Structure formats: structure tokens, C-alpha cells
Amino acid sequence: MNSRQVKLKPKTYNSSPSQINPVVLLTVIFLFIVLLLHHGNYTYDFLDPLRDFEINKPLQKFSVGGFLFLSGFKLVKSKLSVPASDFWVNRFSRVYLPYLFAVIIFSFVVYPIGNNSNFPSIPNFLIHILCLQALLPNFFQPNYTTIWFVSILFCCYAFFLSTRRLLVRIFDFCLVLSLTIISIYWLRLLVLRWGIAIFRGDFEIYLLFFALGMLYAQTEYFFKKTKIKVLLLIATVSVLNSILYYNFIALSWNILPWEIITIIGTSIPLYLVGFKIAPRLSCNHKILTLMNLVAYSSFCTFLFHRPIWTMLRWIWYQKSLPQAAFIVILGIPLILFISYWLQTLYDRIRSRLSNFRQVI
């Protein structure tokens, strides 16, 4: 097929014209939570009254962990038998190249704002180019905000390739997962004795989110029998435990096992509720189309919302209610539009390059 005849369309997840797909629904929810958490860096923080209760921490884990959960879920559904070399080529083209562009943009637009107008050093820039910032956090200078997520994502890809064959033996998979998390935890403590910090403090939690997404994809048939009320009960109990944890145990979040129990115990049941109720919902075709477009451009939105907001703040720096409307009410649709444009442009380029290789 001639590349000029290619008409690229955003990926659609729905089999029914009126049915909401759970992956799309959860992706949109996670994305808007991230935007909600980050808007306060550029205008009035509408979450400020809740931040004293550390609400941003569980919301961050719920949303970013949710992206990793969905990533593990989708990879098991689509890449379980793909050769490792083909898998890495696919991930490089789909994920790394947009990320590389984001690192360059962050270096000149976002990083100086939060670091006393200092640009990242060459070593720090290279750490991020190589996606090592999750393994060597703040090694030369502070990590770039937000896009550290991609470093964890590539570590999760390595875990996926190492353990995907074990999914047919659930016990073996869980055993390897447990040993991996324990090893990371103790290795961090061991190396810290020499004054070297390795692995982000929440690295294990995010790896667990990804692994549980893999596990859910393999055992989805079992959870389809679980009632929504049971899942909500589990989530509610975990939320109550979290409240006790905040108020009486460790507001500093230094007890990792308890953090894992409360965050995972709250988030995973809510994800499963989303998977169960979404197919039962239906809505207007235009809304479904919009949700699909937002989900389609979600990765670019995640990568580039901070640079776009930073440039908008350059235009209107002084905080006020009109400036808040400019940043939030105008800014979020603009972020979504630019992200969609970037994603379609990039996919079009990938498609043409693929056709060119086939011709050769």
C-alpha cells in the first residue's frame, strides 16, 4: 500500500458503539487525577485544603499505579508470546522515542523552573536519556518530575519478559514477584550503607501494581465471579486502615509494608470495580468517541502536560481567578488537543516508516 493512501485512525477499544470499555474508562480517570494533582504548580491549588491530609499521596499511587496496572494487563493480552527482540523494538518505537523528545523538552522548559533556574547537568541528562532515574534516583541532580514514570515502566517491561512464562503457574509467579520485591528492598538498604541511593522509594509498589495487572489478565475469568459489593468492602476496609495509618502510625510514610497493604488494598479492588461496571454502562456516542480520543493520546498527555502548562504560565504568571481559568479551563483542553495532535503525528510517521521498510 502506498504510504500516501494510509489514513491513520486512533485505536478504538470498544466492540459496541454504546458500551464503555474498562481500559478506556480507567485510563481517562487516571489521567484526570494526574492533571488534578499537578495543576497546583501553575495556578491556585484547588486541592490545597486536602493536602494537609496527605490526600495527594494515595491519589498519586492510585493513578500512576493504575497506568502500570493497565500496562501489565494489556501486555499479557497482546504480547505474551511475542519474541523478546520484537517486543523491545515495539516498545522502543511506541514508548521510548516520544519519551526522548519529552526529556529534551523538560530539560529546557520544566526542569529550570523547579531547580532555581538551573539546567540539568550532562550526567543527569544522560541518566534520563538512558531511563536509569528510577534505579539511580537523584544521583547527580534532582530527577525530572513526572517522566520518571517511564523509567519504572521499562523496568516493568524487563520484569514482564522475565516472568511471563510463569503466569501459567500462579504460585511460581507470586513467589518470584515476592522474592523480587524483597530483594529490591534489602538491596536498597544494603547499598545505602555506602551512602549510595538506588531504586526510588516507591519502586516496589509500582512494580507490584504492574505485576498485579499481569496477574489479573491471566485470572480475569475468576474475578468476573466476584461481586462488586465484595470489592467495595475490601476497598473501604483498606481506606479505614489508611486513615488509622495516617493519624496514629506514620504520617511520614516510612513503613513500606503497611503502605503497600493500604495502597494496594484500596486501589486494586477499585480497579476491578471499574472492570466490572464499565461493560454495563452505556453513553452517548460522542462522549464515547471523546473518551477514546483522550485514552488514545494519554501517553503524550502524561509526557507533555507539564511543558504545556509551564509555557502557559510564562504567558500569565500572576495567580488570580482569571489566571486559574486560563490554566485549568483553557489549559486542559489545550493539553488534550496538543497531545492528540502529537500522538497522531507520531503514529503517522511510524506508519510511513514501516511501509518504507516493507518496500525496501
C-alpha positions as YAML, in Angstrom:
chain: A
units: angstrom
residues:
- id: 1
  name: MET
  ca: [0.00, 0.00, 0.00]
- id: 2
  name: ASN
  ca: [1.27, 3.44, -0.88]
- id: 3
  name: SER
  ca: [2.08, 5.42, 2.24]
- id: 4
  name: ARG
  ca: [0.11, 8.36, 0.88]
- id: 5
  name: GLN
  ca: [-3.01, 6.24, 0.93]
- id: 6
  name: VAL
  ca: [-2.66, 5.41, 4.61]
- id: 7
  name: LYS
  ca: [-5.37, 7.05, 6.66]
- id: 8
  name: LEU
  ca: [-4.41, 6.66, 10.27]
- id: 9
  name: LYS
  ca: [-7.20, 6.30, 12.82]
- id: 10
  name: PRO
  ca: [-6.87, 6.37, 16.59]
- id: 11
  name: LYS
  ca: [-7.01, 2.97, 18.20]
- id: 12
  name: THR
  ca: [-10.51, 2.17, 19.39]
- id: 13
  name: TYR
  ca: [-11.18, -0.17, 22.30]
- id: 14
  name: ASN
  ca: [-14.95, -0.61, 22.04]
- id: 15
  name: SER
  ca: [-16.69, -3.53, 20.42]
- id: 16
  name: SER
  ca: [-20.11, -1.97, 20.92]
- id: 17
  name: PRO
  ca: [-20.95, 1.55, 19.71]
- id: 18
  name: SER
  ca: [-22.50, 2.45, 23.07]
- id: 19
  name: GLN
  ca: [-20.51, 0.31, 25.53]
- id: 20
  name: ILE
  ca: [-17.74, 1.75, 27.68]
- id: 21
  name: ASN
  ca: [-14.56, -0.26, 27.69]
- id: 22
  name: PRO
  ca: [-12.99, -0.54, 31.17]
- id: 23
  name: VAL
  ca: [-9.45, 0.15, 29.91]
- id: 24
  name: VAL
  ca: [-10.62, 3.42, 28.36]
- id: 25
  name: LEU
  ca: [-12.68, 4.39, 31.41]
- id: 26
  name: LEU
  ca: [-9.84, 3.75, 33.87]
- id: 27
  name: THR
  ca: [-7.27, 5.44, 31.62]
- id: 28
  name: VAL
  ca: [-9.36, 8.61, 31.47]
- id: 29
  name: ILE
  ca: [-9.91, 8.57, 35.24]
- id: 30
  name: PHE
  ca: [-6.21, 8.11, 35.98]
- id: 31
  name: LEU
  ca: [-5.23, 10.83, 33.54]
- id: 32
  name: PHE
  ca: [-7.56, 13.43, 35.01]
- id: 33
  name: ILE
  ca: [-6.39, 12.59, 38.53]
- id: 34
  name: VAL
  ca: [-2.81, 13.28, 37.42]
- id: 35
  name: LEU
  ca: [-3.87, 16.62, 35.92]
- id: 36
  name: LEU
  ca: [-5.78, 17.43, 39.11]
- id: 37
  name: LEU
  ca: [-2.72, 16.70, 41.24]
- id: 38
  name: HIS
  ca: [-0.35, 18.75, 39.07]
- id: 39
  name: HIS
  ca: [-2.40, 21.87, 38.33]
- id: 40
  name: GLY
  ca: [-1.41, 23.45, 41.65]
- id: 41
  name: ASN
  ca: [2.13, 24.02, 40.40]
- id: 42
  name: TYR
  ca: [0.85, 26.57, 37.89]
- id: 43
  name: THR
  ca: [-2.12, 28.32, 39.50]
- id: 44
  name: TYR
  ca: [-4.26, 28.24, 42.64]
- id: 45
  name: ASP
  ca: [-4.12, 24.76, 44.12]
- id: 46
  name: PHE
  ca: [-7.73, 23.69, 44.48]
- id: 47
  name: LEU
  ca: [-6.60, 20.60, 46.41]
- id: 48
  name: ASP
  ca: [-4.74, 22.69, 48.98]
- id: 49
  name: PRO
  ca: [-7.26, 22.13, 51.84]
- id: 50
  name: LEU
  ca: [-6.88, 18.37, 51.36]
- id: 51
  name: ARG
  ca: [-3.10, 18.24, 51.08]
- id: 52
  name: ASP
  ca: [-2.75, 18.56, 54.86]
- id: 53
  name: PHE
  ca: [-4.36, 15.13, 54.97]
- id: 54
  name: GLU
  ca: [-1.73, 13.79, 52.53]
- id: 55
  name: ILE
  ca: [-4.50, 13.10, 50.00]
- id: 56
  name: ASN
  ca: [-2.09, 13.63, 47.13]
- id: 57
  name: LYS
  ca: [0.00, 10.57, 48.05]
- id: 58
  name: PRO
  ca: [-2.71, 7.89, 47.76]
- id: 59
  name: LEU
  ca: [-4.15, 9.63, 44.70]
- id: 60
  name: GLN
  ca: [-0.73, 9.59, 43.03]
- id: 61
  name: LYS
  ca: [-0.28, 5.90, 43.77]
- id: 62
  name: PHE
  ca: [-3.82, 5.16, 42.63]
- id: 63
  name: SER
  ca: [-3.41, 6.94, 39.28]
- id: 64
  name: VAL
  ca: [0.23, 6.23, 38.35]
- id: 65
  name: GLY
  ca: [-0.07, 2.72, 39.75]
- id: 66
  name: GLY
  ca: [-3.23, 2.38, 37.69]
- id: 67
  name: PHE
  ca: [-1.37, 3.17, 34.48]
- id: 68
  name: LEU
  ca: [1.14, 0.43, 35.35]
- id: 69
  name: PHE
  ca: [-1.65, -1.99, 36.26]
- id: 70
  name: LEU
  ca: [-3.26, -1.41, 32.86]
- id: 71
  name: SER
  ca: [0.11, -1.74, 31.15]
- id: 72
  name: GLY
  ca: [0.68, -5.16, 32.71]
- id: 73
  name: PHE
  ca: [-2.87, -6.17, 31.85]
- id: 74
  name: LYS
  ca: [-2.61, -5.11, 28.19]
- id: 75
  name: LEU
  ca: [0.82, -6.69, 27.67]
- id: 76
  name: VAL
  ca: [-0.43, -10.09, 28.83]
- id: 77
  name: LYS
  ca: [-3.39, -9.75, 26.48]
- id: 78
  name: SER
  ca: [-1.28, -8.74, 23.46]
- id: 79
  name: LYS
  ca: [2.44, -9.53, 23.93]
- id: 80
  name: LEU
  ca: [2.55, -12.78, 25.87]
- id: 81
  name: SER
  ca: [4.09, -14.77, 23.02]
- id: 82
  name: VAL
  ca: [5.93, -12.02, 21.14]
- id: 83
  name: PRO
  ca: [9.69, -12.69, 20.79]
- id: 84
  name: ALA
  ca: [11.78, -10.55, 23.14]
- id: 85
  name: SER
  ca: [13.59, -8.78, 20.30]
- id: 86
  name: ASP
  ca: [10.31, -7.81, 18.62]
- id: 87
  name: PHE
  ca: [8.93, -6.72, 21.97]
- id: 88
  name: TRP
  ca: [11.81, -4.31, 22.62]
- id: 89
  name: VAL
  ca: [11.65, -2.92, 19.09]
- id: 90
  name: ASN
  ca: [7.94, -2.26, 19.59]
- id: 91
  name: ARG
  ca: [8.45, -0.62, 22.99]
- id: 92
  name: PHE
  ca: [11.32, 1.48, 21.64]
- id: 93
  name: SER
  ca: [9.23, 2.86, 18.80]
- id: 94
  name: ARG
  ca: [5.99, 3.28, 20.74]
- id: 95
  name: VAL
  ca: [7.29, 4.49, 24.11]
- id: 96
  name: TYR
  ca: [10.96, 5.46, 24.10]
- id: 97
  name: LEU
  ca: [11.09, 7.88, 21.17]
- id: 98
  name: PRO
  ca: [8.22, 10.09, 22.46]
- id: 99
  name: TYR
  ca: [9.85, 9.91, 25.89]
- id: 100
  name: LEU
  ca: [13.19, 11.01, 24.42]
- id: 101
  name: PHE
  ca: [11.50, 14.08, 22.93]
- id: 102
  name: ALA
  ca: [9.89, 14.77, 26.33]
- id: 103
  name: VAL
  ca: [13.27, 14.58, 28.11]
- id: 104
  name: ILE
  ca: [14.67, 17.23, 25.75]
- id: 105
  name: ILE
  ca: [11.64, 19.49, 26.25]
- id: 106
  name: PHE
  ca: [11.73, 19.02, 30.04]
- id: 107
  name: SER
  ca: [15.43, 19.89, 30.15]
- id: 108
  name: PHE
  ca: [14.85, 23.38, 28.77]
- id: 109
  name: VAL
  ca: [11.27, 24.17, 29.80]
- id: 110
  name: VAL
  ca: [10.28, 22.39, 33.02]
- id: 111
  name: TYR
  ca: [13.45, 21.45, 34.90]
- id: 112
  name: PRO
  ca: [14.81, 25.01, 35.44]
- id: 113
  name: ILE
  ca: [11.50, 26.16, 36.96]
- id: 114
  name: GLY
  ca: [11.76, 23.79, 39.90]
- id: 115
  name: ASN
  ca: [15.53, 23.93, 40.32]
- id: 116
  name: ASN
  ca: [16.41, 27.60, 40.86]
- id: 117
  name: SER
  ca: [16.68, 28.29, 37.11]
- id: 118
  name: ASN
  ca: [19.47, 25.69, 36.77]
- id: 119
  name: PHE
  ca: [19.51, 23.44, 33.73]
- id: 120
  name: PRO
  ca: [20.20, 19.74, 34.21]
- id: 121
  name: SER
  ca: [23.84, 18.69, 34.07]
- id: 122
  name: ILE
  ca: [25.07, 16.47, 31.26]
- id: 123
  name: PRO
  ca: [25.31, 13.41, 33.58]
- id: 124
  name: ASN
  ca: [21.77, 13.98, 34.85]
- id: 125
  name: PHE
  ca: [20.52, 14.41, 31.29]
- id: 126
  name: LEU
  ca: [22.21, 11.14, 30.28]
- id: 127
  name: ILE
  ca: [20.72, 9.31, 33.27]
- id: 128
  name: HIS
  ca: [17.29, 10.29, 31.99]
- id: 129
  name: ILE
  ca: [18.12, 9.53, 28.35]
- id: 130
  name: LEU
  ca: [19.10, 6.01, 29.46]
- id: 131
  name: CYS
  ca: [15.95, 5.65, 31.60]
- id: 132
  name: LEU
  ca: [18.00, 4.97, 34.72]
- id: 133
  name: GLN
  ca: [16.47, 7.58, 37.02]
- id: 134
  name: ALA
  ca: [14.23, 5.05, 38.79]
- id: 135
  name: LEU
  ca: [17.30, 2.90, 39.54]
- id: 136
  name: LEU
  ca: [19.60, 5.83, 40.43]
- id: 137
  name: PRO
  ca: [17.20, 8.46, 41.82]
- id: 138
  name: ASN
  ca: [18.58, 11.99, 42.19]
- id: 139
  name: PHE
  ca: [22.04, 10.61, 41.50]
- id: 140
  name: PHE
  ca: [23.63, 13.79, 40.11]
- id: 141
  name: GLN
  ca: [20.80, 16.28, 40.50]
- id: 142
  name: PRO
  ca: [17.10, 16.01, 41.33]
- id: 143
  name: ASN
  ca: [15.14, 13.79, 38.96]
- id: 144
  name: TYR
  ca: [12.88, 15.33, 36.35]
- id: 145
  name: THR
  ca: [9.32, 15.46, 37.63]
- id: 146
  name: THR
  ca: [6.62, 13.12, 36.31]
- id: 147
  name: ILE
  ca: [8.52, 11.41, 33.49]
- id: 148
  name: TRP
  ca: [10.43, 9.23, 35.97]
- id: 149
  name: PHE
  ca: [7.36, 7.04, 35.35]
- id: 150
  name: VAL
  ca: [8.85, 5.85, 32.04]
- id: 151
  name: SER
  ca: [11.99, 4.61, 33.76]
- id: 152
  name: ILE
  ca: [9.87, 2.44, 36.05]
- id: 153
  name: LEU
  ca: [7.84, 1.35, 33.04]
- id: 154
  name: PHE
  ca: [10.94, -0.01, 31.27]
- id: 155
  name: CYS
  ca: [11.94, -1.86, 34.43]
- id: 156
  name: CYS
  ca: [8.46, -3.38, 34.42]
- id: 157
  name: TYR
  ca: [8.96, -4.41, 30.80]
- id: 158
  name: ALA
  ca: [12.08, -6.32, 31.84]
- id: 159
  name: PHE
  ca: [10.07, -7.97, 34.62]
- id: 160
  name: PHE
  ca: [7.34, -8.88, 32.12]
- id: 161
  name: LEU
  ca: [9.78, -10.63, 29.79]
- id: 162
  name: SER
  ca: [11.40, -12.45, 32.72]
- id: 163
  name: THR
  ca: [8.19, -13.75, 34.28]
- id: 164
  name: ARG
  ca: [5.53, -14.03, 31.54]
- id: 165
  name: ARG
  ca: [6.13, -17.79, 31.16]
- id: 166
  name: LEU
  ca: [5.39, -18.26, 34.85]
- id: 167
  name: LEU
  ca: [1.84, -16.90, 34.60]
- id: 168
  name: VAL
  ca: [0.52, -20.39, 33.86]
- id: 169
  name: ARG
  ca: [1.82, -21.34, 37.33]
- id: 170
  name: ILE
  ca: [0.34, -18.68, 39.59]
- id: 171
  name: PHE
  ca: [2.18, -19.81, 42.72]
- id: 172
  name: ASP
  ca: [5.56, -19.66, 40.98]
- id: 173
  name: PHE
  ca: [4.77, -16.21, 39.59]
- id: 174
  name: CYS
  ca: [3.78, -14.88, 43.02]
- id: 175
  name: LEU
  ca: [6.86, -16.44, 44.59]
- id: 176
  name: VAL
  ca: [9.20, -14.78, 42.07]
- id: 177
  name: LEU
  ca: [7.34, -11.47, 42.49]
- id: 178
  name: SER
  ca: [7.69, -11.63, 46.28]
- id: 179
  name: LEU
  ca: [11.39, -12.50, 46.10]
- id: 180
  name: THR
  ca: [11.95, -9.67, 43.61]
- id: 181
  name: ILE
  ca: [10.27, -7.09, 45.85]
- id: 182
  name: ILE
  ca: [12.10, -8.31, 48.97]
- id: 183
  name: SER
  ca: [15.43, -8.30, 47.11]
- id: 184
  name: ILE
  ca: [14.93, -4.73, 45.88]
- id: 185
  name: TYR
  ca: [14.03, -3.59, 49.40]
- id: 186
  name: TRP
  ca: [17.04, -5.16, 51.09]
- id: 187
  name: LEU
  ca: [19.45, -4.25, 48.28]
- id: 188
  name: ARG
  ca: [18.45, -0.62, 48.69]
- id: 189
  name: LEU
  ca: [19.16, -0.78, 52.43]
- id: 190
  name: LEU
  ca: [22.46, -2.60, 51.89]
- id: 191
  name: VAL
  ca: [23.83, -0.13, 49.33]
- id: 192
  name: LEU
  ca: [22.63, 2.81, 51.42]
- id: 193
  name: ARG
  ca: [25.30, 1.91, 53.98]
- id: 194
  name: TRP
  ca: [27.85, 3.19, 51.49]
- id: 195
  name: GLY
  ca: [25.89, 6.41, 51.01]
- id: 196
  name: ILE
  ca: [24.52, 5.37, 47.62]
- id: 197
  name: ALA
  ca: [20.77, 5.59, 46.98]
- id: 198
  name: ILE
  ca: [19.40, 3.09, 44.48]
- id: 199
  name: PHE
  ca: [15.78, 2.45, 43.48]
- id: 200
  name: ARG
  ca: [13.07, 5.03, 44.09]
- id: 201
  name: GLY
  ca: [11.46, 4.68, 47.49]
- id: 202
  name: ASP
  ca: [8.19, 3.58, 45.87]
- id: 203
  name: PHE
  ca: [9.79, 1.36, 43.22]
- id: 204
  name: GLU
  ca: [8.46, -1.86, 44.77]
- id: 205
  name: ILE
  ca: [4.92, -0.55, 44.99]
- id: 206
  name: TYR
  ca: [4.80, 0.40, 41.32]
- id: 207
  name: LEU
  ca: [6.35, -2.91, 40.26]
- id: 208
  name: LEU
  ca: [3.66, -4.65, 42.30]
- id: 209
  name: PHE
  ca: [0.92, -2.65, 40.53]
- id: 210
  name: PHE
  ca: [2.31, -3.77, 37.16]
- id: 211
  name: ALA
  ca: [2.66, -7.40, 38.23]
- id: 212
  name: LEU
  ca: [-0.89, -7.47, 39.60]
- id: 213
  name: GLY
  ca: [-2.10, -6.17, 36.23]
- id: 214
  name: MET
  ca: [-0.36, -9.15, 34.61]
- id: 215
  name: LEU
  ca: [-1.90, -11.48, 37.16]
- id: 216
  name: TYR
  ca: [-5.38, -10.06, 36.67]
- id: 217
  name: ALA
  ca: [-5.16, -10.53, 32.91]
- id: 218
  name: GLN
  ca: [-4.31, -14.19, 33.49]
- id: 219
  name: THR
  ca: [-7.06, -14.79, 36.08]
- id: 220
  name: GLU
  ca: [-9.74, -12.40, 34.82]
- id: 221
  name: TYR
  ca: [-12.24, -15.24, 34.49]
- id: 222
  name: PHE
  ca: [-12.09, -15.82, 38.25]
- id: 223
  name: PHE
  ca: [-12.66, -12.18, 39.23]
- id: 224
  name: LYS
  ca: [-15.65, -11.92, 36.91]
- id: 225
  name: LYS
  ca: [-17.49, -14.04, 39.50]
- id: 226
  name: THR
  ca: [-16.64, -11.67, 42.35]
- id: 227
  name: LYS
  ca: [-19.44, -9.33, 43.35]
- id: 228
  name: ILE
  ca: [-18.96, -5.58, 43.23]
- id: 229
  name: LYS
  ca: [-20.10, -5.29, 46.86]
- id: 230
  name: VAL
  ca: [-17.26, -7.55, 47.99]
- id: 231
  name: LEU
  ca: [-14.67, -5.45, 46.13]
- id: 232
  name: LEU
  ca: [-16.06, -2.21, 47.56]
- id: 233
  name: LEU
  ca: [-15.98, -3.72, 51.05]
- id: 234
  name: ILE
  ca: [-12.30, -4.61, 50.66]
- id: 235
  name: ALA
  ca: [-11.51, -1.11, 49.40]
- id: 236
  name: THR
  ca: [-13.47, 0.51, 52.25]
- id: 237
  name: VAL
  ca: [-11.68, -1.53, 54.91]
- id: 238
  name: SER
  ca: [-8.35, -0.60, 53.37]
- id: 239
  name: VAL
  ca: [-9.29, 3.09, 53.31]
- id: 240
  name: LEU
  ca: [-10.14, 2.90, 57.03]
- id: 241
  name: ASN
  ca: [-6.79, 1.24, 57.68]
- id: 242
  name: SER
  ca: [-5.11, 4.04, 55.73]
- id: 243
  name: ILE
  ca: [-6.82, 6.66, 57.91]
- id: 244
  name: LEU
  ca: [-5.56, 4.91, 61.04]
- id: 245
  name: TYR
  ca: [-2.14, 4.67, 59.46]
- id: 246
  name: TYR
  ca: [-2.03, 8.41, 58.73]
- id: 247
  name: ASN
  ca: [-3.26, 9.51, 62.13]
- id: 248
  name: PHE
  ca: [-1.66, 7.09, 64.58]
- id: 249
  name: ILE
  ca: [1.29, 5.33, 62.98]
- id: 250
  name: ALA
  ca: [3.44, 7.10, 60.39]
- id: 251
  name: LEU
  ca: [2.46, 10.27, 58.57]
- id: 252
  name: SER
  ca: [5.95, 10.21, 57.07]
- id: 253
  name: TRP
  ca: [5.16, 7.04, 55.11]
- id: 254
  name: ASN
  ca: [8.28, 5.27, 56.35]
- id: 255
  name: ILE
  ca: [6.65, 1.88, 56.90]
- id: 256
  name: LEU
  ca: [6.78, 0.36, 53.42]
- id: 257
  name: PRO
  ca: [4.90, -2.92, 54.12]
- id: 258
  name: TRP
  ca: [1.95, -1.04, 55.63]
- id: 259
  name: GLU
  ca: [1.96, 1.42, 52.75]
- id: 260
  name: ILE
  ca: [1.84, -1.48, 50.29]
- id: 261
  name: ILE
  ca: [-1.04, -3.12, 52.13]
- id: 262
  name: THR
  ca: [-3.16, 0.02, 52.35]
- id: 263
  name: ILE
  ca: [-2.47, 1.40, 48.85]
- id: 264
  name: ILE
  ca: [-2.78, -1.93, 47.03]
- id: 265
  name: GLY
  ca: [-5.73, -2.98, 49.18]
- id: 266
  name: THR
  ca: [-7.59, 0.19, 48.23]
- id: 267
  name: SER
  ca: [-6.59, 0.59, 44.60]
- id: 268
  name: ILE
  ca: [-6.84, -2.91, 43.16]
- id: 269
  name: PRO
  ca: [-10.44, -3.54, 44.30]
- id: 270
  name: LEU
  ca: [-11.46, -0.18, 42.82]
- id: 271
  name: TYR
  ca: [-9.78, -1.08, 39.51]
- id: 272
  name: LEU
  ca: [-11.69, -4.36, 39.48]
- id: 273
  name: VAL
  ca: [-14.91, -2.50, 40.19]
- id: 274
  name: GLY
  ca: [-14.15, -0.38, 37.12]
- id: 275
  name: PHE
  ca: [-13.58, -3.51, 35.03]
- id: 276
  name: LYS
  ca: [-16.91, -4.95, 36.21]
- id: 277
  name: ILE
  ca: [-19.18, -1.93, 35.88]
- id: 278
  name: ALA
  ca: [-17.80, -0.37, 32.69]
- id: 279
  name: PRO
  ca: [-19.26, -3.02, 30.32]
- id: 280
  name: ARG
  ca: [-22.65, -2.47, 31.96]
- id: 281
  name: LEU
  ca: [-22.60, 1.24, 31.25]
- id: 282
  name: SER
  ca: [-23.53, 2.93, 28.04]
- id: 283
  name: CYS
  ca: [-23.44, 6.55, 26.99]
- id: 284
  name: ASN
  ca: [-23.74, 8.92, 24.08]
- id: 285
  name: HIS
  ca: [-21.65, 8.06, 21.02]
- id: 286
  name: LYS
  ca: [-19.96, 11.50, 21.06]
- id: 287
  name: ILE
  ca: [-18.89, 11.02, 24.67]
- id: 288
  name: LEU
  ca: [-17.53, 7.56, 23.86]
- id: 289
  name: THR
  ca: [-15.60, 8.98, 20.93]
- id: 290
  name: LEU
  ca: [-14.14, 11.71, 23.13]
- id: 291
  name: MET
  ca: [-13.15, 9.17, 25.80]
- id: 292
  name: ASN
  ca: [-11.43, 7.03, 23.16]
- id: 293
  name: LEU
  ca: [-9.52, 10.04, 21.84]
- id: 294
  name: VAL
  ca: [-8.40, 11.02, 25.35]
- id: 295
  name: ALA
  ca: [-7.30, 7.43, 26.07]
- id: 296
  name: TYR
  ca: [-5.53, 7.24, 22.71]
- id: 297
  name: SER
  ca: [-3.46, 10.36, 23.46]
- id: 298
  name: SER
  ca: [-2.99, 9.62, 27.19]
- id: 299
  name: PHE
  ca: [0.73, 8.81, 26.96]
- id: 300
  name: CYS
  ca: [1.53, 12.09, 25.23]
- id: 301
  name: THR
  ca: [-0.71, 13.90, 27.70]
- id: 302
  name: PHE
  ca: [1.25, 12.35, 30.55]
- id: 303
  name: LEU
  ca: [4.57, 13.30, 28.94]
- id: 304
  name: PHE
  ca: [3.80, 16.85, 27.84]
- id: 305
  name: HIS
  ca: [1.20, 18.36, 30.16]
- id: 306
  name: ARG
  ca: [3.85, 19.96, 32.38]
- id: 307
  name: PRO
  ca: [5.74, 21.66, 29.49]
- id: 308
  name: ILE
  ca: [2.46, 22.99, 28.09]
- id: 309
  name: TRP
  ca: [1.33, 24.29, 31.48]
- id: 310
  name: THR
  ca: [4.76, 25.80, 32.08]
- id: 311
  name: MET
  ca: [4.57, 27.77, 28.82]
- id: 312
  name: LEU
  ca: [1.04, 28.90, 29.63]
- id: 313
  name: ARG
  ca: [2.33, 30.15, 32.96]
- id: 314
  name: TRP
  ca: [5.01, 32.13, 31.14]
- id: 315
  name: ILE
  ca: [2.17, 33.91, 29.35]
- id: 316
  name: TRP
  ca: [0.19, 34.59, 32.54]
- id: 317
  name: TYR
  ca: [2.29, 34.24, 35.67]
- id: 318
  name: GLN
  ca: [0.39, 36.17, 38.35]
- id: 319
  name: LYS
  ca: [-2.09, 33.90, 40.17]
- id: 320
  name: SER
  ca: [-5.71, 35.04, 40.12]
- id: 321
  name: LEU
  ca: [-9.09, 33.55, 39.38]
- id: 322
  name: PRO
  ca: [-8.92, 34.58, 35.68]
- id: 323
  name: GLN
  ca: [-5.41, 33.10, 35.52]
- id: 324
  name: ALA
  ca: [-6.75, 29.87, 37.10]
- id: 325
  name: ALA
  ca: [-9.41, 29.72, 34.40]
- id: 326
  name: PHE
  ca: [-6.69, 30.28, 31.79]
- id: 327
  name: ILE
  ca: [-4.54, 27.46, 33.21]
- id: 328
  name: VAL
  ca: [-7.29, 24.96, 34.01]
- id: 329
  name: ILE
  ca: [-10.40, 25.63, 31.92]
- id: 330
  name: LEU
  ca: [-8.47, 26.58, 28.78]
- id: 331
  name: GLY
  ca: [-5.26, 24.73, 29.58]
- id: 332
  name: ILE
  ca: [-6.62, 21.19, 29.99]
- id: 333
  name: PRO
  ca: [-8.49, 21.12, 26.63]
- id: 334
  name: LEU
  ca: [-5.38, 22.64, 25.01]
- id: 335
  name: ILE
  ca: [-3.18, 19.94, 26.58]
- id: 336
  name: LEU
  ca: [-5.52, 17.21, 25.33]
- id: 337
  name: PHE
  ca: [-5.66, 18.71, 21.83]
- id: 338
  name: ILE
  ca: [-1.88, 19.10, 21.51]
- id: 339
  name: SER
  ca: [-1.31, 15.60, 22.91]
- id: 340
  name: TYR
  ca: [-3.76, 14.13, 20.42]
- id: 341
  name: TRP
  ca: [-2.06, 16.02, 17.59]
- id: 342
  name: LEU
  ca: [1.39, 14.83, 18.70]
- id: 343
  name: GLN
  ca: [0.23, 11.22, 19.02]
- id: 344
  name: THR
  ca: [-1.44, 11.14, 15.60]
- id: 345
  name: LEU
  ca: [1.55, 12.86, 14.00]
- id: 346
  name: TYR
  ca: [3.96, 10.38, 15.57]
- id: 347
  name: ASP
  ca: [1.81, 7.37, 14.64]
- id: 348
  name: ARG
  ca: [1.58, 8.65, 11.08]
- id: 349
  name: ILE
  ca: [5.37, 8.90, 10.90]
- id: 350
  name: ARG
  ca: [5.74, 5.38, 12.33]
- id: 351
  name: SER
  ca: [3.26, 4.05, 9.81]
- id: 352
  name: ARG
  ca: [5.08, 5.60, 6.88]
- id: 353
  name: LEU
  ca: [8.46, 4.36, 8.09]
- id: 354
  name: SER
  ca: [7.00, 0.88, 8.46]
- id: 355
  name: ASN
  ca: [5.65, 0.98, 4.91]
- id: 356
  name: PHE
  ca: [9.00, 2.27, 3.65]
- id: 357
  name: ARG
  ca: [10.84, -0.65, 5.30]
- id: 358
  name: GLN
  ca: [8.41, -3.12, 3.70]
- id: 359
  name: VAL
  ca: [9.03, -1.62, 0.28]
- id: 360
  name: ILE
  ca: [12.79, -1.92, 0.77]
...
